[in-house]
Coordinates of C-alpha atoms in Angstrom, one line a residue:
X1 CA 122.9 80.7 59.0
X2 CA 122.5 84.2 59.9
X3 CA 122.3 85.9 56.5
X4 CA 124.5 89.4 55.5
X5 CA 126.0 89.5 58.8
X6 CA 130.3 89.3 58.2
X7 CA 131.6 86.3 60.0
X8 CA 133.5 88.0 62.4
X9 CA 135.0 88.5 66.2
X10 CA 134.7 91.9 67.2
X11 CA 137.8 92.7 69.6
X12 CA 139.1 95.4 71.8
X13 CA 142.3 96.5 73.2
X14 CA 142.6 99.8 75.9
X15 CA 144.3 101.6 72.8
X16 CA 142.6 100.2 69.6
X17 CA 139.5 98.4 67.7
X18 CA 140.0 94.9 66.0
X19 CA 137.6 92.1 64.3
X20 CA 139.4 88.8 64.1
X21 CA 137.4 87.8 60.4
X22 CA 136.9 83.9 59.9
X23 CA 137.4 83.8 56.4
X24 CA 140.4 85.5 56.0
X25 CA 141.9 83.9 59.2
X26 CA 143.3 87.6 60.0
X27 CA 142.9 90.0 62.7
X28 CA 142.1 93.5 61.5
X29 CA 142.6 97.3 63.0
X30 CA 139.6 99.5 62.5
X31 CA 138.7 102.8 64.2
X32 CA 135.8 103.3 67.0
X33 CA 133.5 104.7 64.4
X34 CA 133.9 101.4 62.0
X35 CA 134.1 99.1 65.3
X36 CA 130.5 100.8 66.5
X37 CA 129.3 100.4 62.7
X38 CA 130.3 96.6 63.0
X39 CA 128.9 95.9 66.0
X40 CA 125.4 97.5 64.7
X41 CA 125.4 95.3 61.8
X42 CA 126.2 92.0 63.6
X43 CA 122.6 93.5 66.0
X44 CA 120.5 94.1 63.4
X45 CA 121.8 92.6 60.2
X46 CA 121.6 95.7 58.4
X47 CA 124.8 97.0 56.9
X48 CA 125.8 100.3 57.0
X49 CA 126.0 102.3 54.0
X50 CA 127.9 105.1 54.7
X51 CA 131.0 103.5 55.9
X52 CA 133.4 103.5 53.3
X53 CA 136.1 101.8 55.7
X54 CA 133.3 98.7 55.5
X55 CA 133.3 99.1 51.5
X56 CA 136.9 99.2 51.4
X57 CA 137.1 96.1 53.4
X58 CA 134.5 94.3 51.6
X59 CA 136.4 94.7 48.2
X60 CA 139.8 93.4 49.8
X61 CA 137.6 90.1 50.2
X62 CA 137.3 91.0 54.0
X63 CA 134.0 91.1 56.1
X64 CA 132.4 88.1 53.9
X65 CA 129.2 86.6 55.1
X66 CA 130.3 82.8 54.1
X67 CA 130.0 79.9 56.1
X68 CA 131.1 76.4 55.8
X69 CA 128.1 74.9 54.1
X70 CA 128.7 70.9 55.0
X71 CA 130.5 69.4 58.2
X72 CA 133.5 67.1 56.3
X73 CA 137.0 66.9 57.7
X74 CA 139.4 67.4 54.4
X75 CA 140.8 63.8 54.8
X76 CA 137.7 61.5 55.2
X77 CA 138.2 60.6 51.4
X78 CA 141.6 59.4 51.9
X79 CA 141.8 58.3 55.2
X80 CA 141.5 54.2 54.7
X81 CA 144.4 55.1 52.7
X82 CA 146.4 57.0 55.7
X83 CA 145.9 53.9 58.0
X84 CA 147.3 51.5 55.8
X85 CA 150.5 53.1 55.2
X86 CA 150.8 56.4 57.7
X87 CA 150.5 55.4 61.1
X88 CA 153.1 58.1 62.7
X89 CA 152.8 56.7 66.3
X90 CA 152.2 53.8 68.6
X91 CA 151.7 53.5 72.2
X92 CA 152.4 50.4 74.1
X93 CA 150.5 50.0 77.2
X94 CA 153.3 47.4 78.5
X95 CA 151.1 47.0 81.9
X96 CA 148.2 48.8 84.3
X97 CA 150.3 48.5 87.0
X98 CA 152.0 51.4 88.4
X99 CA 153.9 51.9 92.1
X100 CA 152.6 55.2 92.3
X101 CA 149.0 56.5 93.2
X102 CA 149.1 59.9 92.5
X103 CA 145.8 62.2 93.6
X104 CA 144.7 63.4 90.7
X105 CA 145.1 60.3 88.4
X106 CA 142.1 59.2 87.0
X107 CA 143.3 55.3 86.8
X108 CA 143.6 55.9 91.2
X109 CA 139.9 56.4 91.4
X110 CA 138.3 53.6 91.8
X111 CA 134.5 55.0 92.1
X112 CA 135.0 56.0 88.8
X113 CA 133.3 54.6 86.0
X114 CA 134.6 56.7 83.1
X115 CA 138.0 55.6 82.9
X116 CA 139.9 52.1 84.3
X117 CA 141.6 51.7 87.2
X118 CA 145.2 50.4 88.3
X119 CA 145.1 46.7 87.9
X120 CA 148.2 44.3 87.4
X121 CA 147.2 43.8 84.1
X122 CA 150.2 43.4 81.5
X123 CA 150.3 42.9 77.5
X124 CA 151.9 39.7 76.6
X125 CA 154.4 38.8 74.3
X126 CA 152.4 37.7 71.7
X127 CA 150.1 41.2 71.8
X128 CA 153.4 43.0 71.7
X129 CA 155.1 41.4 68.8
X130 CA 151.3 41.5 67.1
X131 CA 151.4 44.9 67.6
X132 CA 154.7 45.9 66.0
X133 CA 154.5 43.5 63.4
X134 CA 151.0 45.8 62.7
X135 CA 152.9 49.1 63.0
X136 CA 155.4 47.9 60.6
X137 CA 152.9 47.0 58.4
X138 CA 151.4 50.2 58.0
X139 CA 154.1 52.8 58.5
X140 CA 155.4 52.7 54.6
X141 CA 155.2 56.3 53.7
X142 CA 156.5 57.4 57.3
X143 CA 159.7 58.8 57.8
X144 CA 160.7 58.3 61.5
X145 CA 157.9 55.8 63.4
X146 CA 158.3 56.0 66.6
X147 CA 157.4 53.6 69.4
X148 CA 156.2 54.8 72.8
X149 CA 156.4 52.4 76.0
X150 CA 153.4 53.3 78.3
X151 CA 152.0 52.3 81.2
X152 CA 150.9 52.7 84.2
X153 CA 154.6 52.6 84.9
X154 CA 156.6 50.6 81.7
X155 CA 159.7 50.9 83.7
X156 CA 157.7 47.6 85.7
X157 CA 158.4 46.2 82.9
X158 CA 161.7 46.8 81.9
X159 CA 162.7 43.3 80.4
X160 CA 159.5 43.4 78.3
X161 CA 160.8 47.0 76.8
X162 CA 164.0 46.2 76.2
X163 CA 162.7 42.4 74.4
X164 CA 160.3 44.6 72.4
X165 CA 163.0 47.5 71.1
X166 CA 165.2 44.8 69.9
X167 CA 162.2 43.0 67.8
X168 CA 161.6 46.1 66.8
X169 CA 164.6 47.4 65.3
X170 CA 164.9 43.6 64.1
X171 CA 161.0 44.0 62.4
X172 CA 162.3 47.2 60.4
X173 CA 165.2 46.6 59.6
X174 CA 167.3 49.4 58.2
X175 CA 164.8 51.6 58.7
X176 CA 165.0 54.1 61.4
X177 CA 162.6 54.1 63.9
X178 CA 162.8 56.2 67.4
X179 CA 161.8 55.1 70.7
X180 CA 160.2 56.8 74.2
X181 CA 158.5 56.0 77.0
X182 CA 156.8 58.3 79.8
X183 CA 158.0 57.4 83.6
X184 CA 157.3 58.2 87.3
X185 CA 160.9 58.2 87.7
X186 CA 161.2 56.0 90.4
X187 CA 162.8 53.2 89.2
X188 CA 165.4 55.0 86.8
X189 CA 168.7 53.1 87.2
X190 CA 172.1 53.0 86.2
X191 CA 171.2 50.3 84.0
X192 CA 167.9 51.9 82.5
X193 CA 170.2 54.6 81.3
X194 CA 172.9 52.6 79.7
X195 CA 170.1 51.1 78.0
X196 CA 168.6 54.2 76.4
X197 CA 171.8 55.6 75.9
X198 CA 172.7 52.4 73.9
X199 CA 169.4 52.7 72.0
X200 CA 169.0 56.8 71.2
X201 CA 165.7 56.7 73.6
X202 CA 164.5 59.3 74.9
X203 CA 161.9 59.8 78.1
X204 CA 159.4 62.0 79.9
X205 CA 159.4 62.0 83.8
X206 CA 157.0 63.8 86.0
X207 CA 158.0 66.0 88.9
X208 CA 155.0 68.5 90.2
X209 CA 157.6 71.0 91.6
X210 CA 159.6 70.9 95.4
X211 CA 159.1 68.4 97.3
X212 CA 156.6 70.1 99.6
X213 CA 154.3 70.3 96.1
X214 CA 155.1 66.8 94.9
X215 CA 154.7 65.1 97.8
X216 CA 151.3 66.1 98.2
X217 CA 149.9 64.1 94.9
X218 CA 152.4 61.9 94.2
X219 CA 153.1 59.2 96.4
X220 CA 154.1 55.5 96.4
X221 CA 151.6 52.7 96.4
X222 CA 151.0 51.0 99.8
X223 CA 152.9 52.9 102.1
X224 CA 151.4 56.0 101.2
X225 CA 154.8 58.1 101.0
X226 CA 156.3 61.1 99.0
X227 CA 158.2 59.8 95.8
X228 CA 160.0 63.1 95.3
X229 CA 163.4 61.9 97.1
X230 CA 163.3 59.1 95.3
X231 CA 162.3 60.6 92.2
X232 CA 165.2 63.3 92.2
X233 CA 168.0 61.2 93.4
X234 CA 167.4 59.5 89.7
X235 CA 167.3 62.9 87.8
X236 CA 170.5 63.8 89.3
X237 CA 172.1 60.2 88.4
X238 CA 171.2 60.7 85.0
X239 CA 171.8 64.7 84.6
X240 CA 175.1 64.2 86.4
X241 CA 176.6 61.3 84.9
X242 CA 174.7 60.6 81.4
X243 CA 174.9 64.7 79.7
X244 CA 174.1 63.2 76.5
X245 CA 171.1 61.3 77.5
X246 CA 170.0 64.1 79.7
X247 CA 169.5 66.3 76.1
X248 CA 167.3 63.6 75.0
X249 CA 165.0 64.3 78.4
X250 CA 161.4 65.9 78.8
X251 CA 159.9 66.9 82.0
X252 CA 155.8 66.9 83.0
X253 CA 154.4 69.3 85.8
X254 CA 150.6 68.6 86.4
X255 CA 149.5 72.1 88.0
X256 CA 148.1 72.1 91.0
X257 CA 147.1 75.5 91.5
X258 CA 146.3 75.4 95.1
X259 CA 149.6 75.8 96.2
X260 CA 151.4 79.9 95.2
X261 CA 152.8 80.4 91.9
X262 CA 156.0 81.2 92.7
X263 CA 156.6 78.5 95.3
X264 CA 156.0 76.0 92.2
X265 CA 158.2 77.6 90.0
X266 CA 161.7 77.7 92.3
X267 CA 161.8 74.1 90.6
X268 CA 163.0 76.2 87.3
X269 CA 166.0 77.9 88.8
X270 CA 167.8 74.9 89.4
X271 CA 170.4 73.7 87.1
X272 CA 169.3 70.5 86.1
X273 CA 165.5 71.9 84.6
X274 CA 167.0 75.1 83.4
X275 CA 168.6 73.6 81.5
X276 CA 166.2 70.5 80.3
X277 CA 165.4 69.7 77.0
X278 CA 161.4 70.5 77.8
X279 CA 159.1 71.1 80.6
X280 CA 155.7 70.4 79.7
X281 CA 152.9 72.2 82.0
X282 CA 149.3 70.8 82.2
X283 CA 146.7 71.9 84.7
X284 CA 145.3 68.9 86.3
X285 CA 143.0 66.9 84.0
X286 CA 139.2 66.6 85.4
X287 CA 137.4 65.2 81.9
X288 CA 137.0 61.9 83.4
X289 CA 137.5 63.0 87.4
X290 CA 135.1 62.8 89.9
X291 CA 136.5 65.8 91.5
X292 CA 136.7 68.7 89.6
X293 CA 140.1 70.9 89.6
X294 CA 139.7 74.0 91.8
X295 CA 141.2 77.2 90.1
X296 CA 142.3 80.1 92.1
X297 CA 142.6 84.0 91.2
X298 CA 145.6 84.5 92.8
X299 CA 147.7 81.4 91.3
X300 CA 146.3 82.9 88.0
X301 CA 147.2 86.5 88.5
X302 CA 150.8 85.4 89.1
X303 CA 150.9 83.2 86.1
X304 CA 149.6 86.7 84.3
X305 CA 152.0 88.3 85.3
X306 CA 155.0 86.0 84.7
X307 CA 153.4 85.8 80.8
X308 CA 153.6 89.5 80.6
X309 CA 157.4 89.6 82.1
X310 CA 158.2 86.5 79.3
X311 CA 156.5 88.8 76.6
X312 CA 158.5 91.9 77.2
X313 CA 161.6 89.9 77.7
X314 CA 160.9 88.1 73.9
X315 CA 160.4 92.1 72.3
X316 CA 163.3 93.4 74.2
X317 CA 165.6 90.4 73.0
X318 CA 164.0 88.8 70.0
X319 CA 163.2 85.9 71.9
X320 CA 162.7 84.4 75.6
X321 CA 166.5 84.2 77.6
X322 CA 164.6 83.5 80.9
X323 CA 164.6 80.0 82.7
X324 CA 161.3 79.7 83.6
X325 CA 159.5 77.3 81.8
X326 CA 155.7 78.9 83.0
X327 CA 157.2 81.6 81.1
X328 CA 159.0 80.5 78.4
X329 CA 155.8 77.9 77.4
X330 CA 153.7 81.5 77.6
X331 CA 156.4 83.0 74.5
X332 CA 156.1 79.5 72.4
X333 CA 152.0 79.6 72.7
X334 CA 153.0 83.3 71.1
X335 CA 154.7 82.0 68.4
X336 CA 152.1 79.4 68.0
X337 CA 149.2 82.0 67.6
X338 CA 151.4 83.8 65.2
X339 CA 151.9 81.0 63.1
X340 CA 148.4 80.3 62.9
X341 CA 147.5 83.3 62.1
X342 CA 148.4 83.2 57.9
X343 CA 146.0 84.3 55.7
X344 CA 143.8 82.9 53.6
X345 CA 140.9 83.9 50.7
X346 CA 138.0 82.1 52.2
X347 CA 136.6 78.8 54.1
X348 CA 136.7 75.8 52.0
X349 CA 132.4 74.8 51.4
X350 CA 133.1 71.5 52.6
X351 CA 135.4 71.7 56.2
X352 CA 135.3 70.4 60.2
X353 CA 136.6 72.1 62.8
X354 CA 140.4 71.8 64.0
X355 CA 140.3 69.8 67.0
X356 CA 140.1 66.2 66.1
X357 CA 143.4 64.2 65.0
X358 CA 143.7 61.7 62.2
X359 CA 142.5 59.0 64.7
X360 CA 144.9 55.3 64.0
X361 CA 147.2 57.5 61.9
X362 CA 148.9 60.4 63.8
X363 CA 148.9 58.2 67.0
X364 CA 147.6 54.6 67.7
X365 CA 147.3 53.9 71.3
X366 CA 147.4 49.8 71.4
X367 CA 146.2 48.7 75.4
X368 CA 147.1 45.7 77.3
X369 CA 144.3 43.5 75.3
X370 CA 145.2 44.2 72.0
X371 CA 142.4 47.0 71.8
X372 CA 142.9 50.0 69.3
X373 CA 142.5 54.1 70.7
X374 CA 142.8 57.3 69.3
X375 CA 145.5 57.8 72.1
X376 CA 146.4 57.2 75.5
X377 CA 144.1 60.0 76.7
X378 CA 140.3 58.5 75.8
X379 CA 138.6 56.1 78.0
X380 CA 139.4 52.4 77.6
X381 CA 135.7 52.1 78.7
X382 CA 134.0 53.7 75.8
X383 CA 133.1 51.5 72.7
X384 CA 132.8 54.7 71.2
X385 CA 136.7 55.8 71.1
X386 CA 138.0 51.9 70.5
X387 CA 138.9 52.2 67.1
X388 CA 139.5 48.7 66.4
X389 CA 141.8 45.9 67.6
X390 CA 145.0 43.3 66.3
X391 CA 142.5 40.8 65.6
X392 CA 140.4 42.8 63.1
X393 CA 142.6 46.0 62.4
X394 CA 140.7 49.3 61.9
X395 CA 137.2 49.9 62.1
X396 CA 136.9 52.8 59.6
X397 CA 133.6 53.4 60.2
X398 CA 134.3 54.7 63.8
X399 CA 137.5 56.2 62.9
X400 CA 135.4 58.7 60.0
X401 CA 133.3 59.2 62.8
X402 CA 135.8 60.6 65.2
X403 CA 137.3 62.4 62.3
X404 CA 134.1 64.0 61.4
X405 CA 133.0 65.1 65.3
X406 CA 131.6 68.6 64.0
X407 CA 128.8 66.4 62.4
X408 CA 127.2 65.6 66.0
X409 CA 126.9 69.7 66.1
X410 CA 127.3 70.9 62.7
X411 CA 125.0 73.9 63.3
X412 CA 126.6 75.0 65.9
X413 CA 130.0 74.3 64.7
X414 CA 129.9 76.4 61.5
X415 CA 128.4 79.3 63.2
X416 CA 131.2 79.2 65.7
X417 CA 133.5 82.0 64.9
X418 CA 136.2 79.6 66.8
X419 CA 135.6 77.3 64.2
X420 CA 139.2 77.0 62.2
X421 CA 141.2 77.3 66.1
X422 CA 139.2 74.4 67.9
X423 CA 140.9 72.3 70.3
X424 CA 137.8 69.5 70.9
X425 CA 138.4 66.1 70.1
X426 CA 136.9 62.9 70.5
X427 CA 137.5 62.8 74.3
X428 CA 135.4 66.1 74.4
X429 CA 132.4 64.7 73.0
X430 CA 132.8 61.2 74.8
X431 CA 129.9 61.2 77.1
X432 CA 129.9 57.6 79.4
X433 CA 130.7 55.8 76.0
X434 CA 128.5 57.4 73.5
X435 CA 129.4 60.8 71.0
X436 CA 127.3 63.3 72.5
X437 CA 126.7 66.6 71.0
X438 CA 125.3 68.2 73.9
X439 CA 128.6 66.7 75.9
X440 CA 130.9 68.1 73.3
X441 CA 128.9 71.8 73.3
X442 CA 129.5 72.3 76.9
X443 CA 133.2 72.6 76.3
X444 CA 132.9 75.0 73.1
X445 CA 132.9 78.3 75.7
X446 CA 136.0 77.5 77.5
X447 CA 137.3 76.9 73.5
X448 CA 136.3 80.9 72.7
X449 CA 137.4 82.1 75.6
X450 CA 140.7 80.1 75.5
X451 CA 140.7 81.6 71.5
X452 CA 139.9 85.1 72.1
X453 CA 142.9 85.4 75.4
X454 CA 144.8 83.9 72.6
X455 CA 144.1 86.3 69.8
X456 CA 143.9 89.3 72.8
X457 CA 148.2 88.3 73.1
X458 CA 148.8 88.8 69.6
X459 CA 147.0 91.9 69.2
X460 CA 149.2 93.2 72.3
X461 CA 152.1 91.9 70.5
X462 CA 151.5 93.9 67.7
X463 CA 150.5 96.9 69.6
X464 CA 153.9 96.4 71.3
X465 CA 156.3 96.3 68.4
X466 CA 154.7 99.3 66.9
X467 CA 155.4 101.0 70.0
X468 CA 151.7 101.7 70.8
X469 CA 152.1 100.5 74.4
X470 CA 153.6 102.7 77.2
X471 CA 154.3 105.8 75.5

């Protein structure tokens, strides 16, 4: 630990001088003369005494030297506890089959090891039932379970879904429990929809943009062809002639920033996604790619500018009355940041950084053989993420230890002034099936720089409603 040196990140705007303090979990406003004194003592580790700003500060509580002293996630002592009776989530993995073989999907590429590949593998009947009857079991103190259908594409498997929802509701009983599955779109029917109608379930398609976008990555299997005709002659079924299922409706755009910003984002003017219930945006996924996602400046500067047009729009109006969703996701990561942002007196002695989930409990991702995940996102090849299976239940041993990550770098970790905002998780520290510190430290500079952009935003917020910008 670097001794008498405040756990801070020292931050600049073009009118003002911040330090974002990691104890207090606040972002504070100092002048140039305190900023320079700051940034000498965080050189040299000699504080400086005739700043009475500092000494002010430093009797508020601010500008503390403190440091989590021990790596421990605040729910390893009652997390045997959590899996018996809080599992919040399960994913199915009906099949590995899917009708599409989109670019940039990691199950299409077959030279790589990391992750599997399509296959026409399916979970039986018997898995299936295993596995809700296990769910039930261990959902007591949970309000609303839900059950999500997965894939490849569960729609192959329709018969099995719509089998598995009634057990289901039969398994629970009179307890609620809510239903979802995540689909290409392609085989959406009139008969699909009556069903989720009939049932309260909602879904999550994928669409990449217009058709000249989609088409490029996501095309059928075997004949090679663009699934966006297809794919939208579905949407409109359903938006058309099913309104009420339509409000139960999520979209998912993978990025693919090759192609111009605002070409993508024509998709948002049209009626039906203006006026979706969500549109999720991802950038294309390259953890366990062989082929790494190509980023370009001038997608980026668009996208920049589109945030800033979204932020004005959310002072001017007290929130965002746009219909693009690139800029409407930029206002809710806004009110995310600001949410986070609540004070507090001082680091707890015994903490982990934010980033890993409640492995089993806040999602159980179940695939086709029975085998337990984290989620739907880790490798099925890694030992290290497999969390256990219907035969044996939970290995707690490896859930603690996905729960506890920072342990593979505590050093590191508690000197990270990032520390209470990480987003690394056990995927990020999954290294060709073993927890790797090293593996998991080579993300932590895209997690600063991702943390200080974010922190950067609310300080122009700020700077904005007190007027301090443009006049």
């Amino acid at each position: 630990m670097e001794q008498n040196k405040p756990f801070i990140r020292l931050l600049r705007s073009p009118y003002h001088f911040y330090f974002f303090d990691v104890n207090r979990n606040q972002v504070v406003r100092v002048s140039k003369k305190t900023y320079q004194n700051l940034q000498e003592w965080l050189e040299t580790g000699e504080q400086p005494r005739m700043d009475r700003t500092i000494v002010n500060l430093q009797k508020r509580g601010y500008l503390s030297d403190f440091h989590v002293k021990e790596i421990e996630h605040p729910m390893t002592p009652v997390v045997t506890d959590l899996l018996q009776t809080q599992i919040h989530s399960m994913v199915l993995q009906l099949t590995q089959e899917c009708n599409f073989r989109c670019s940039y999907c990691i199950y299409s590429e077959s030279h790589s090891k990391l992750q599997r590949v399509h296959s026409d593998k399916k979970m039986s009947r018997e898995t299936a039932y295993r596995a809700i009857d296990f769910f039930a079991e261990h959902t007591a103190s949970v309000n609303y379970p839900r059950i999500a259908f997965y894939g490849g594409e569960p729609l192959l498997e329709f018969e099995m879904m719509k089998e598995l929802t009634a057990y289901a509701r039969k398994v629970f009983g009179d307890r609620e429990i809510r239903f979802t599955f995540t689909t290409n779109g392609s085989l959406l029917t009139r008969e699909v929809a009556e069903f989720c109608l009939d049932n309260q379930i909602g879904f999550l398609i994928s669409l990449d943009g217009p058709e000249k976008i989609h088409n490029v990555n996501r095309r059928f299997a075997g004949n090679g062809k663009g699934s966006y005709e297809t794919v939208r002659k579905n949407i409109d079924m359903i938006y058309k002639n099913y309104p009420k299922l339509w409000d139960g409706v999520s979209a998912n755009m993978v990025i693919d920033q090759q192609y111009d910003f605002d070409e993508i984002t024509t998709l948002f003017n049209e009626e039906e996604f203006a006026s979706i219930n969500q549109f999720l945006l991802s950038d294309m996924d390259d953890i366990y790619s062989v082929e790494k996602t190509v980023r370009t400046t001038s997608f980026r500067a668009k996208e920049e500018y589109h945030k800033f047009a979204a932020y004005i729009d959310y002072l001017k109006n007290g929130d965002y009355t746009g219909k693009n969703w690139f800029e409407k996701d930029a206002v809710m990561g806004l009110k995310k940041i600001t949410s986070e942002m609540k004070p507090q007196n001082q680091l707890s002695e015994r903490s982990s950084h934010s980033g890993p989930c409640i492995p089993g409990s806040t999602k159980l991702f179940v695939n086709a053989d029975g085998l337990f995940f984290p989620c739907e996102r880790v490798s099925e090849f890694s030992d290290a993420v497999c969390i256990g299976d219907l035969d044996h239940g939970f290995d707690t041993d490896k859930v603690l230890h996905l729960l506890n990550l920072g342990k593979l770098n505590g050093e590191n970790c508690k000197q990270c002034w990032a520390f209470t905002h990480c987003t690394l998780c056990a995927r990020h520290a999954d290294d060709h099936g073993k927890l790797s510190g090293d593996f998991k430290n080579s993300f932590c500079n895209r997690v600063r720089y991702g943390m200080e952009r974010r922190l950067m935003t609310y300080i122009m917020m700020k700077e904005c409603q007190r007027g301090e910008i443009g006049s």
